[in-house]
Amino acid sequence: MPDPDYGWDFDAFGAVEAGSVGRTPVGRSRVALDTWKTVGLSGATGKRLWSDRGAFECFGADGLPGPWLCRLTGTATATASGKITLSADATLTLEGFDPATGAVRWRVPTGHDGIVAMLRGDVAVAGANRLLVRSSRGRDLVVDLHSGATSQPAPGQAFWCAHANFFTIDPPLGVGAERVGSSLYGPCDAAGHAVAAVPSTSAPAVVRAAGMRVWASPSGLEAVRG
């Protein structure tokens, strides 16, 4: 359940609602990345059950739901046009958690050069819960965001590359109008280059209608049969 006004993102896992809370950086271009928290709330009472450092589902920008978060350090400087500059000491670790307790189940450190893409939603996905990342050692890895299992991309494997989609809203008083989300997709390889082959996986990019697989790309709606 993303909130386009404030960027908060919540989801239900049985009797627990999990999501991110933090101070909205209104009027600030430079923000500390380690200030966000993911909390677990009782769906019945609203009582806080646990709290972890990190942004739930990486602020929801990547469109991949599940009990995972982005644990960030360092600072970022952003502009209204979407340009993000990181401090040299910025880090990002993907973490999976137990929705009932908040206990960390797995961790995958990622490389510095992929942090901006994650924050903008410019990522490559291999299905509803599998994300392509560059590891802290410089290797391409496909991470299962439900289990934390990692694997190397198969030769010639096609992904859905998400592209940052910048838009504006009619904001509440005191909140900026600019927003970004990765709602545009296109087939790509592990290096991010466009390819003709359409991935066999559909989520999160594709909907099926009238025997067609349809997705929104940067150039408009596209479709293939099957």
Coordinates of C-alpha atoms in Angstrom, one line a residue:
M1 CA 0.0 0.0 0.0
P2 CA 2.2 2.9 -1.2
D3 CA 1.4 6.4 -0.2
P4 CA 2.2 8.8 -3.2
D5 CA 2.1 11.8 -0.9
Y6 CA 4.7 10.8 1.6
G7 CA 6.5 7.8 0.0
W8 CA 5.5 5.4 2.8
D9 CA 4.9 1.8 1.9
F10 CA 3.0 -0.8 3.9
D11 CA 1.9 -4.4 3.3
A12 CA 0.1 -7.1 5.2
F13 CA 1.7 -10.4 6.3
G14 CA -1.0 -12.3 8.1
A15 CA -1.9 -10.5 11.3
V16 CA 1.0 -8.1 10.9
E17 CA 1.2 -4.9 8.9
A18 CA 4.8 -4.0 8.0
G19 CA 6.1 -0.8 6.4
S20 CA 8.4 2.2 6.6
V21 CA 8.2 5.3 8.8
G22 CA 10.5 8.2 8.8
R23 CA 10.7 12.0 8.7
T24 CA 9.7 13.4 5.4
P25 CA 12.7 15.4 4.0
V26 CA 10.6 18.4 3.1
G27 CA 12.7 21.3 1.9
R28 CA 15.9 19.4 2.1
S29 CA 18.0 18.2 -0.8
R30 CA 20.6 16.4 1.3
V31 CA 19.3 13.5 3.5
A32 CA 20.8 10.9 5.8
L33 CA 20.0 7.4 4.4
D34 CA 20.1 5.6 7.8
T35 CA 17.2 7.4 9.3
W36 CA 14.4 5.2 7.9
K37 CA 12.9 2.4 9.9
T38 CA 10.7 -0.6 9.1
V39 CA 8.1 -1.4 11.7
G40 CA 5.7 -4.2 12.4
L41 CA 2.2 -3.3 13.6
S42 CA -0.6 -5.5 14.8
G43 CA -3.3 -5.5 12.2
A44 CA -5.9 -5.8 15.0
T45 CA -4.8 -3.1 17.4
G46 CA -2.2 -1.0 15.6
K47 CA 0.3 -1.7 18.4
R48 CA 4.0 -1.6 17.3
L49 CA 5.4 -5.1 17.6
W50 CA 9.0 -4.5 16.4
S51 CA 11.2 -2.1 14.6
D52 CA 14.2 -2.6 12.2
R53 CA 16.6 -0.1 10.6
G54 CA 16.0 0.2 6.9
A55 CA 13.4 1.1 4.2
F56 CA 10.7 -1.4 3.6
E57 CA 10.8 -2.8 0.1
C58 CA 13.4 -0.1 -0.7
F59 CA 10.7 2.6 -0.5
G60 CA 8.5 0.6 -2.8
A61 CA 10.3 2.1 -5.8
D62 CA 11.1 -1.3 -7.3
G63 CA 7.6 -2.8 -7.3
L64 CA 8.6 -6.1 -5.8
P65 CA 6.5 -6.9 -2.7
G66 CA 7.7 -9.1 0.2
P67 CA 9.2 -9.1 3.7
W68 CA 12.5 -7.4 2.7
L69 CA 14.1 -4.0 3.2
C70 CA 17.0 -1.8 2.1
R71 CA 19.5 -1.1 4.9
L72 CA 21.2 2.1 3.9
T73 CA 24.1 4.2 5.3
G74 CA 25.7 7.5 4.2
T75 CA 23.9 10.5 2.7
A76 CA 22.3 11.3 -0.6
T77 CA 21.8 14.7 -2.4
A78 CA 18.8 14.8 -4.7
T79 CA 17.4 17.3 -7.2
A80 CA 13.8 17.8 -8.3
S81 CA 14.7 16.3 -11.7
G82 CA 15.6 13.0 -10.0
K83 CA 19.4 13.3 -10.0
I84 CA 20.9 11.6 -6.9
T85 CA 24.5 12.0 -5.7
L86 CA 25.7 9.7 -2.9
S87 CA 28.4 10.2 -0.3
A88 CA 31.5 8.0 -0.8
D89 CA 30.7 6.0 2.3
A90 CA 27.1 5.1 1.3
T91 CA 26.2 1.4 1.5
L92 CA 23.1 -0.7 0.7
T93 CA 22.4 -4.1 2.1
L94 CA 19.3 -6.1 1.2
E95 CA 17.8 -7.8 4.2
G96 CA 14.9 -10.2 4.6
F97 CA 12.9 -10.3 7.8
D98 CA 10.4 -12.4 9.7
P99 CA 7.1 -10.3 9.6
A100 CA 6.0 -11.7 12.9
T101 CA 9.1 -10.7 14.9
G102 CA 11.3 -8.5 12.7
A103 CA 14.2 -10.9 13.0
V104 CA 16.6 -10.7 10.1
R105 CA 16.6 -13.9 8.1
W106 CA 19.2 -13.1 5.4
R107 CA 21.5 -10.3 4.1
V108 CA 23.0 -9.5 0.7
P109 CA 25.4 -6.6 0.6
T110 CA 25.4 -4.7 -2.7
G111 CA 27.9 -2.5 -4.5
H112 CA 28.1 1.2 -4.2
D113 CA 27.6 1.7 -7.9
G114 CA 24.1 0.2 -7.8
I115 CA 22.6 2.2 -5.0
V116 CA 21.3 5.2 -7.0
A117 CA 19.5 2.8 -9.4
M118 CA 17.8 1.1 -6.5
L119 CA 16.6 4.4 -5.0
R120 CA 15.3 5.5 -8.4
G121 CA 13.7 2.2 -9.3
D122 CA 16.0 1.7 -12.3
V123 CA 16.4 -2.0 -11.7
A124 CA 16.3 -5.3 -13.6
V125 CA 13.8 -7.9 -12.3
A126 CA 13.5 -11.6 -13.1
G127 CA 10.0 -12.2 -11.8
A128 CA 7.7 -11.2 -8.9
N129 CA 10.3 -11.6 -6.2
R130 CA 13.7 -11.9 -8.0
L131 CA 16.0 -8.8 -8.4
L132 CA 19.3 -8.4 -10.3
V133 CA 21.9 -6.6 -8.2
R134 CA 25.7 -6.0 -8.4
S135 CA 27.3 -7.5 -5.3
S136 CA 29.8 -5.7 -3.1
R137 CA 32.4 -7.8 -4.9
G138 CA 31.3 -6.6 -8.3
R139 CA 29.4 -9.8 -9.4
D140 CA 26.0 -9.8 -11.0
L141 CA 23.6 -11.8 -8.7
V142 CA 19.9 -12.6 -9.0
V143 CA 18.5 -12.4 -5.4
D144 CA 15.3 -14.2 -4.4
L145 CA 13.7 -11.5 -2.1
H146 CA 11.7 -14.1 -0.3
S147 CA 14.5 -16.5 0.7
G148 CA 17.7 -14.5 0.2
A149 CA 19.1 -17.2 -2.2
T150 CA 21.4 -15.9 -4.8
S151 CA 22.4 -17.2 -8.3
Q152 CA 24.3 -15.9 -11.2
P153 CA 22.4 -14.9 -14.3
A154 CA 22.1 -17.6 -16.9
P155 CA 23.9 -16.9 -20.2
G156 CA 21.6 -14.8 -22.4
Q157 CA 19.0 -14.4 -19.7
A158 CA 16.4 -11.7 -20.3
F159 CA 15.1 -9.5 -17.6
W160 CA 12.5 -6.7 -17.2
C161 CA 14.4 -3.5 -16.9
A162 CA 12.3 -0.9 -14.9
H163 CA 12.7 2.7 -15.8
A164 CA 12.2 5.6 -13.5
N165 CA 8.9 7.3 -14.3
F166 CA 8.9 10.9 -13.1
F167 CA 5.6 12.6 -12.4
T168 CA 4.0 15.2 -10.2
I169 CA 1.0 15.1 -7.8
D170 CA -1.2 17.7 -6.2
P171 CA 0.6 17.6 -2.8
P172 CA -0.6 18.3 0.7
L173 CA 0.6 21.7 2.1
G174 CA 4.3 21.7 2.7
V175 CA 5.1 18.6 0.6
G176 CA 6.9 18.6 -2.7
A177 CA 5.0 17.7 -5.9
E178 CA 7.7 15.6 -7.6
R179 CA 7.5 11.8 -7.4
V180 CA 9.3 8.9 -9.1
G181 CA 8.3 5.3 -9.6
S182 CA 9.5 2.4 -11.8
S183 CA 6.2 1.7 -13.6
L184 CA 7.8 1.6 -17.1
Y185 CA 9.5 -1.6 -18.3
G186 CA 11.4 -3.1 -21.2
P187 CA 13.2 -6.4 -22.0
C188 CA 16.9 -6.2 -21.3
D189 CA 20.0 -8.3 -20.6
A190 CA 22.0 -8.4 -17.4
A191 CA 24.0 -5.3 -18.5
G192 CA 20.8 -3.3 -18.9
H193 CA 20.9 -3.3 -22.7
A194 CA 17.6 -3.5 -24.6
V195 CA 16.9 -6.9 -26.2
A196 CA 14.3 -8.3 -28.5
A197 CA 13.6 -11.4 -26.5
V198 CA 10.7 -11.0 -24.1
P199 CA 11.3 -12.6 -20.7
S200 CA 9.2 -15.6 -19.9
T201 CA 8.2 -14.2 -16.5
S202 CA 5.5 -11.6 -16.4
A203 CA 5.4 -10.0 -13.0
P204 CA 5.7 -7.2 -12.2
A205 CA 5.8 -5.7 -15.6
V206 CA 3.1 -7.5 -17.6
V207 CA -0.6 -7.9 -17.6
R208 CA -2.5 -10.5 -19.7
A209 CA -5.5 -9.5 -21.9
A210 CA -7.1 -11.1 -24.9
G211 CA -4.3 -13.6 -25.2
M212 CA -1.7 -10.9 -25.2
R213 CA 1.0 -9.9 -22.8
V214 CA 0.9 -6.2 -22.4
W215 CA 3.4 -3.8 -20.7
A216 CA 4.0 -0.1 -20.4
S217 CA 7.4 0.9 -21.9
P218 CA 9.1 4.3 -22.1
S219 CA 7.9 4.6 -25.7
G220 CA 4.2 3.5 -25.0
L221 CA 2.2 0.3 -24.6
E222 CA 3.7 -2.8 -26.1
A223 CA 2.4 -6.4 -26.5
V224 CA 3.2 -9.9 -27.7
R225 CA 1.1 -13.0 -28.0
G226 CA 1.3 -15.7 -25.4

